[in-house]
PDB file of C-alpha atoms in Angstrom:
ATOM      1  CA  MET I  62       7.827  52.862   6.567  1.00  0.00           C
ATOM      2  CA  ASN I  63       6.669  56.476   6.132  1.00  0.00           C
ATOM      3  CA  PHE I  64       8.476  58.807   3.496  1.00  0.00           C
ATOM      4  CA  THR I  65       8.316  61.123   0.511  1.00  0.00           C
ATOM      5  CA  ALA I  66       9.996  60.749  -2.554  1.00  0.00           C
ATOM      6  CA  ILE I  67      10.342  63.638  -4.918  1.00  0.00           C
ATOM      7  CA  ASP I  68      11.781  64.064  -8.395  1.00  0.00           C
ATOM      8  CA  PHE I  69      12.335  67.557 -10.001  1.00  0.00           C
ATOM      9  CA  GLU I  70      12.547  68.271 -13.722  1.00  0.00           C
ATOM     10  CA  THR I  71      14.382  71.259 -14.580  1.00  0.00           C
ATOM     11  CA  ALA I  72      14.215  74.050 -17.525  1.00  0.00           C
ATOM     12  CA  THR I  73      17.564  76.090 -16.954  1.00  0.00           C
ATOM     13  CA  GLY I  74      19.741  75.635 -13.973  1.00  0.00           C
ATOM     14  CA  TYR I  75      17.920  74.749 -10.913  1.00  0.00           C
ATOM     15  CA  HIS I  76      14.583  76.298 -12.305  1.00  0.00           C
ATOM     16  CA  PRO I  77      11.982  73.723 -12.081  1.00  0.00           C
ATOM     17  CA  CYS I  78       9.284  72.842 -14.858  1.00  0.00           C
ATOM     18  CA  SER I  79       7.813  69.770 -13.480  1.00  0.00           C
ATOM     19  CA  VAL I  80       7.679  68.003  -9.905  1.00  0.00           C
ATOM     20  CA  GLY I  81       6.503  64.793  -9.003  1.00  0.00           C
ATOM     21  CA  ILE I  82       6.173  63.619  -5.169  1.00  0.00           C
ATOM     22  CA  VAL I  83       4.909  60.190  -3.900  1.00  0.00           C
ATOM     23  CA  THR I  84       3.935  59.716  -0.556  1.00  0.00           C
ATOM     24  CA  VAL I  85       4.444  56.411   1.343  1.00  0.00           C
ATOM     25  CA  GLN I  86       2.622  55.467   4.487  1.00  0.00           C
ATOM     26  CA  ASN I  87       3.417  52.166   6.247  1.00  0.00           C
ATOM     27  CA  GLY I  88       5.262  50.836   2.904  1.00  0.00           C
ATOM     28  CA  ILE I  89       2.234  51.848   0.807  1.00  0.00           C
ATOM     29  CA  ILE I  90       1.959  54.766  -1.686  1.00  0.00           C
ATOM     30  CA  VAL I  91      -1.042  56.754  -0.567  1.00  0.00           C
ATOM     31  CA  ASP I  92      -0.894  60.016  -2.371  1.00  0.00           C
ATOM     32  CA  GLU I  93       0.694  60.819  -5.666  1.00  0.00           C
ATOM     33  CA  PHE I  94       1.229  64.480  -7.089  1.00  0.00           C
ATOM     34  CA  VAL I  95       2.532  65.920 -10.460  1.00  0.00           C
ATOM     35  CA  THR I  96       2.440  69.196 -12.100  1.00  0.00           C
ATOM     36  CA  LEU I  97       4.101  71.343 -14.528  1.00  0.00           C
ATOM     37  CA  ILE I  98       6.043  74.344 -13.332  1.00  0.00           C
ATOM     38  CA  LYS I  99       6.373  77.525 -15.255  1.00  0.00           C
ATOM     39  CA  PRO I 100      10.229  78.558 -14.997  1.00  0.00           C
ATOM     40  CA  PRO I 101      11.079  82.080 -14.731  1.00  0.00           C
ATOM     41  CA  ASN I 102      10.301  83.974 -18.073  1.00  0.00           C
ATOM     42  CA  ASN I 103       9.108  80.467 -19.499  1.00  0.00           C
ATOM     43  CA  GLU I 104      12.862  79.872 -20.355  1.00  0.00           C
ATOM     44  CA  TYR I 105      14.254  76.596 -21.165  1.00  0.00           C
ATOM     45  CA  ASN I 106      17.678  75.307 -22.097  1.00  0.00           C
ATOM     46  CA  PRO I 107      17.825  73.092 -25.189  1.00  0.00           C
ATOM     47  CA  PHE I 108      19.610  70.248 -23.624  1.00  0.00           C
ATOM     48  CA  THR I 109      16.989  70.043 -21.056  1.00  0.00           C
ATOM     49  CA  ILE I 110      14.128  70.101 -23.272  1.00  0.00           C
ATOM     50  CA  ARG I 111      16.101  66.646 -24.985  1.00  0.00           C
ATOM     51  CA  VAL I 112      16.468  65.409 -21.705  1.00  0.00           C
ATOM     52  CA  HIS I 113      12.697  65.552 -20.427  1.00  0.00           C
ATOM     53  CA  GLY I 114      10.618  66.559 -23.606  1.00  0.00           C
ATOM     54  CA  ILE I 115       8.986  69.369 -21.968  1.00  0.00           C
ATOM     55  CA  TYR I 116       8.772  72.728 -23.944  1.00  0.00           C
ATOM     56  CA  PRO I 117       7.935  76.167 -23.254  1.00  0.00           C
ATOM     57  CA  LYS I 118       4.463  75.985 -24.896  1.00  0.00           C
ATOM     58  CA  ASP I 119       3.829  73.241 -22.326  1.00  0.00           C
ATOM     59  CA  THR I 120       4.265  75.307 -19.223  1.00  0.00           C
ATOM     60  CA  VAL I 121       3.378  78.813 -20.724  1.00  0.00           C
ATOM     61  CA  ASN I 122      -0.059  78.841 -18.774  1.00  0.00           C
ATOM     62  CA  SER I 123       1.238  76.639 -15.875  1.00  0.00           C
ATOM     63  CA  LYS I 124       1.569  78.010 -12.296  1.00  0.00           C
ATOM     64  CA  SER I 125       5.061  79.193 -10.810  1.00  0.00           C
ATOM     65  CA  PHE I 126       6.927  77.541  -8.118  1.00  0.00           C
ATOM     66  CA  LEU I 127       5.649  80.052  -5.814  1.00  0.00           C
ATOM     67  CA  GLN I 128       1.991  79.017  -6.512  1.00  0.00           C
ATOM     68  CA  VAL I 129       2.734  75.470  -6.510  1.00  0.00           C
ATOM     69  CA  TYR I 130       4.795  75.389  -3.184  1.00  0.00           C
ATOM     70  CA  PRO I 131       1.825  74.820  -1.076  1.00  0.00           C
ATOM     71  CA  GLU I 132       1.191  71.485  -2.685  1.00  0.00           C
ATOM     72  CA  ILE I 133       4.769  70.599  -2.357  1.00  0.00           C
ATOM     73  CA  GLU I 134       5.271  72.266   1.377  1.00  0.00           C
ATOM     74  CA  LYS I 135       2.049  69.969   2.661  1.00  0.00           C
ATOM     75  CA  ARG I 136       3.742  66.692   1.050  1.00  0.00           C
ATOM     76  CA  LEU I 137       7.293  67.427   2.326  1.00  0.00           C
ATOM     77  CA  LYS I 138       6.681  69.038   5.926  1.00  0.00           C
ATOM     78  CA  ASN I 139       7.997  66.856   8.822  1.00  0.00           C
ATOM     79  CA  ARG I 140       8.571  63.942   6.582  1.00  0.00           C
ATOM     80  CA  VAL I 141      11.656  61.596   5.688  1.00  0.00           C
ATOM     81  CA  VAL I 142      12.321  62.855   1.950  1.00  0.00           C
ATOM     82  CA  VAL I 143      13.990  60.450  -0.759  1.00  0.00           C
ATOM     83  CA  ALA I 144      15.306  61.104  -4.158  1.00  0.00           C
ATOM     84  CA  HIS I 145      17.681  59.564  -6.600  1.00  0.00           C
ATOM     85  CA  ASN I 146      20.887  61.954  -6.465  1.00  0.00           C
ATOM     86  CA  GLU I 147      19.281  63.823  -3.567  1.00  0.00           C
ATOM     87  CA  SER I 148      21.854  66.753  -3.821  1.00  0.00           C
ATOM     88  CA  PHE I 149      20.027  67.510  -7.166  1.00  0.00           C
ATOM     89  CA  ASP I 150      16.724  67.692  -6.141  1.00  0.00           C
ATOM     90  CA  ARG I 151      17.318  69.119  -2.822  1.00  0.00           C
ATOM     91  CA  ASN I 152      19.267  72.163  -4.382  1.00  0.00           C
ATOM     92  CA  VAL I 153      16.302  72.715  -6.726  1.00  0.00           C
ATOM     93  CA  LEU I 154      13.986  73.095  -3.837  1.00  0.00           C
ATOM     94  CA  MET I 155      16.500  75.243  -1.917  1.00  0.00           C
ATOM     95  CA  LYS I 156      17.313  77.464  -4.779  1.00  0.00           C
ATOM     96  CA  SER I 157      13.834  77.830  -5.691  1.00  0.00           C
ATOM     97  CA  MET I 158      12.505  78.602  -2.206  1.00  0.00           C
ATOM     98  CA  LEU I 159      15.255  80.910  -1.826  1.00  0.00           C
ATOM     99  CA  LEU I 160      14.133  82.862  -4.992  1.00  0.00           C
ATOM    100  CA  TYR I 161      10.753  83.428  -3.620  1.00  0.00           C
ATOM    101  CA  GLY I 162      11.940  84.334  -0.022  1.00  0.00           C
ATOM    102  CA  LEU I 163      10.684  81.017   1.145  1.00  0.00           C
ATOM    103  CA  ASN I 164      12.525  79.516   4.646  1.00  0.00           C
ATOM    104  CA  TYR I 165      13.630  75.909   3.898  1.00  0.00           C
ATOM    105  CA  GLU I 166      14.196  75.519   7.534  1.00  0.00           C
ATOM    106  CA  ASP I 167      10.147  75.806   7.880  1.00  0.00           C
ATOM    107  CA  LEU I 168       9.929  72.133   5.992  1.00  0.00           C
ATOM    108  CA  ASN I 169      11.600  70.819   9.203  1.00  0.00           C
ATOM    109  CA  ILE I 170      13.032  68.163   6.942  1.00  0.00           C
ATOM    110  CA  ALA I 171      16.729  66.820   7.007  1.00  0.00           C
ATOM    111  CA  ALA I 172      19.743  68.872   5.767  1.00  0.00           C
ATOM    112  CA  LYS I 173      20.515  65.888   3.412  1.00  0.00           C
ATOM    113  CA  TRP I 174      17.825  63.610   2.155  1.00  0.00           C
ATOM    114  CA  GLU I 175      17.917  59.846   1.768  1.00  0.00           C
ATOM    115  CA  CYS I 176      19.475  58.927  -1.428  1.00  0.00           C
ATOM    116  CA  THR I 177      18.807  55.819  -3.716  1.00  0.00           C
ATOM    117  CA  VAL I 178      22.037  56.581  -5.707  1.00  0.00           C
ATOM    118  CA  LYS I 179      23.967  56.097  -2.575  1.00  0.00           C
ATOM    119  CA  ILE I 180      21.958  53.195  -1.170  1.00  0.00           C
ATOM    120  CA  TYR I 181      22.246  51.160  -4.513  1.00  0.00           C
ATOM    121  CA  LYS I 182      25.864  52.238  -5.052  1.00  0.00           C
ATOM    122  CA  ALA I 183      26.565  51.040  -1.384  1.00  0.00           C
ATOM    123  CA  LYS I 184      25.240  47.711  -2.569  1.00  0.00           C
ATOM    124  CA  GLY I 185      27.463  47.163  -5.452  1.00  0.00           C
ATOM    125  CA  LEU I 186      25.164  48.354  -8.239  1.00  0.00           C
ATOM    126  CA  LYS I 187      26.688  50.057 -11.278  1.00  0.00           C
ATOM    127  CA  PRO I 188      26.128  52.273 -12.943  1.00  0.00           C
ATOM    128  CA  THR I 189      23.357  53.896 -10.563  1.00  0.00           C
ATOM    129  CA  LYS I 190      21.608  56.103 -12.944  1.00  0.00           C
ATOM    130  CA  LEU I 191      17.888  55.793 -12.106  1.00  0.00           C
ATOM    131  CA  SER I 192      17.101  53.696 -15.239  1.00  0.00           C
ATOM    132  CA  ASP I 193      19.738  51.145 -14.482  1.00  0.00           C
ATOM    133  CA  CYS I 194      18.568  50.509 -10.924  1.00  0.00           C
ATOM    134  CA  CYS I 195      14.884  49.952 -12.036  1.00  0.00           C
ATOM    135  CA  ARG I 196      16.070  47.621 -14.996  1.00  0.00           C
ATOM    136  CA  GLU I 197      18.134  45.957 -12.019  1.00  0.00           C
ATOM    137  CA  MET I 198      15.267  45.760  -9.680  1.00  0.00           C
ATOM    138  CA  LYS I 199      12.478  45.332 -12.390  1.00  0.00           C
ATOM    139  CA  ILE I 200      10.716  48.525 -11.673  1.00  0.00           C
ATOM    140  CA  GLN I 201       8.646  50.157 -14.329  1.00  0.00           C
ATOM    141  CA  LEU I 202      10.050  53.675 -15.635  1.00  0.00           C
ATOM    142  CA  ASN I 203       9.228  56.325 -17.982  1.00  0.00           C
ATOM    143  CA  HIS I 204      12.310  58.152 -17.147  1.00  0.00           C
ATOM    144  CA  HIS I 205      12.373  61.756 -16.819  1.00  0.00           C
ATOM    145  CA  GLU I 206       8.851  62.175 -16.105  1.00  0.00           C
ATOM    146  CA  ALA I 207       8.773  63.410 -12.793  1.00  0.00           C
ATOM    147  CA  LEU I 208       5.807  61.166 -11.263  1.00  0.00           C
ATOM    148  CA  SER I 209       7.286  58.044 -12.779  1.00  0.00           C
ATOM    149  CA  ASP I 210      10.727  59.057 -11.781  1.00  0.00           C
ATOM    150  CA  ALA I 211       9.522  59.749  -7.990  1.00  0.00           C
ATOM    151  CA  LYS I 212       7.477  56.410  -8.019  1.00  0.00           C
ATOM    152  CA  ALA I 213      10.464  54.575  -8.916  1.00  0.00           C
ATOM    153  CA  CYS I 214      12.572  56.035  -6.205  1.00  0.00           C
ATOM    154  CA  ALA I 215       9.880  55.296  -3.846  1.00  0.00           C
ATOM    155  CA  LYS I 216      10.075  51.566  -4.832  1.00  0.00           C
ATOM    156  CA  LEU I 217      13.694  51.450  -5.065  1.00  0.00           C
ATOM    157  CA  TYR I 218      13.604  52.978  -1.580  1.00  0.00           C
ATOM    158  CA  LEU I 219      11.055  50.110  -0.125  1.00  0.00           C
ATOM    159  CA  LEU I 220      13.402  47.575  -1.806  1.00  0.00           C
ATOM    160  CA  ARG I 221      16.498  48.740  -0.315  1.00  0.00           C
TER     161      ARG I 221
END
């Protein structure tokens, strides 16, 4: 069981302010990566701050998406990618790459990723928010912290 789980937290729209990535080899987490990301102009929507608790002061000296991208690329390239509500995280990645002139196809990953929301919905779990799935499956979660969310997603995928 080899895959990479990813979670983005966003500042506004699709502009990330944090990313968590977990690499799984043979069913075991072998790499964890998390970093804050300075969104364009370090702008935030007050709603997103309430969700994840990341403020402009936290990212004022952080690297931009373009500067963080090499770390993201080396963890995603040629991998099966998993996310909870994959369309959200995939769109954050695709739109951020487009903003900086990076080619999504160069990652050589699926057009649609594996999605733990869809997997657990198909199993009959309702609701399927990450916190609900983790509670049901007895997975520890510090919700809306990117690395914790990515780890929880990886564990959900392993238990599917």
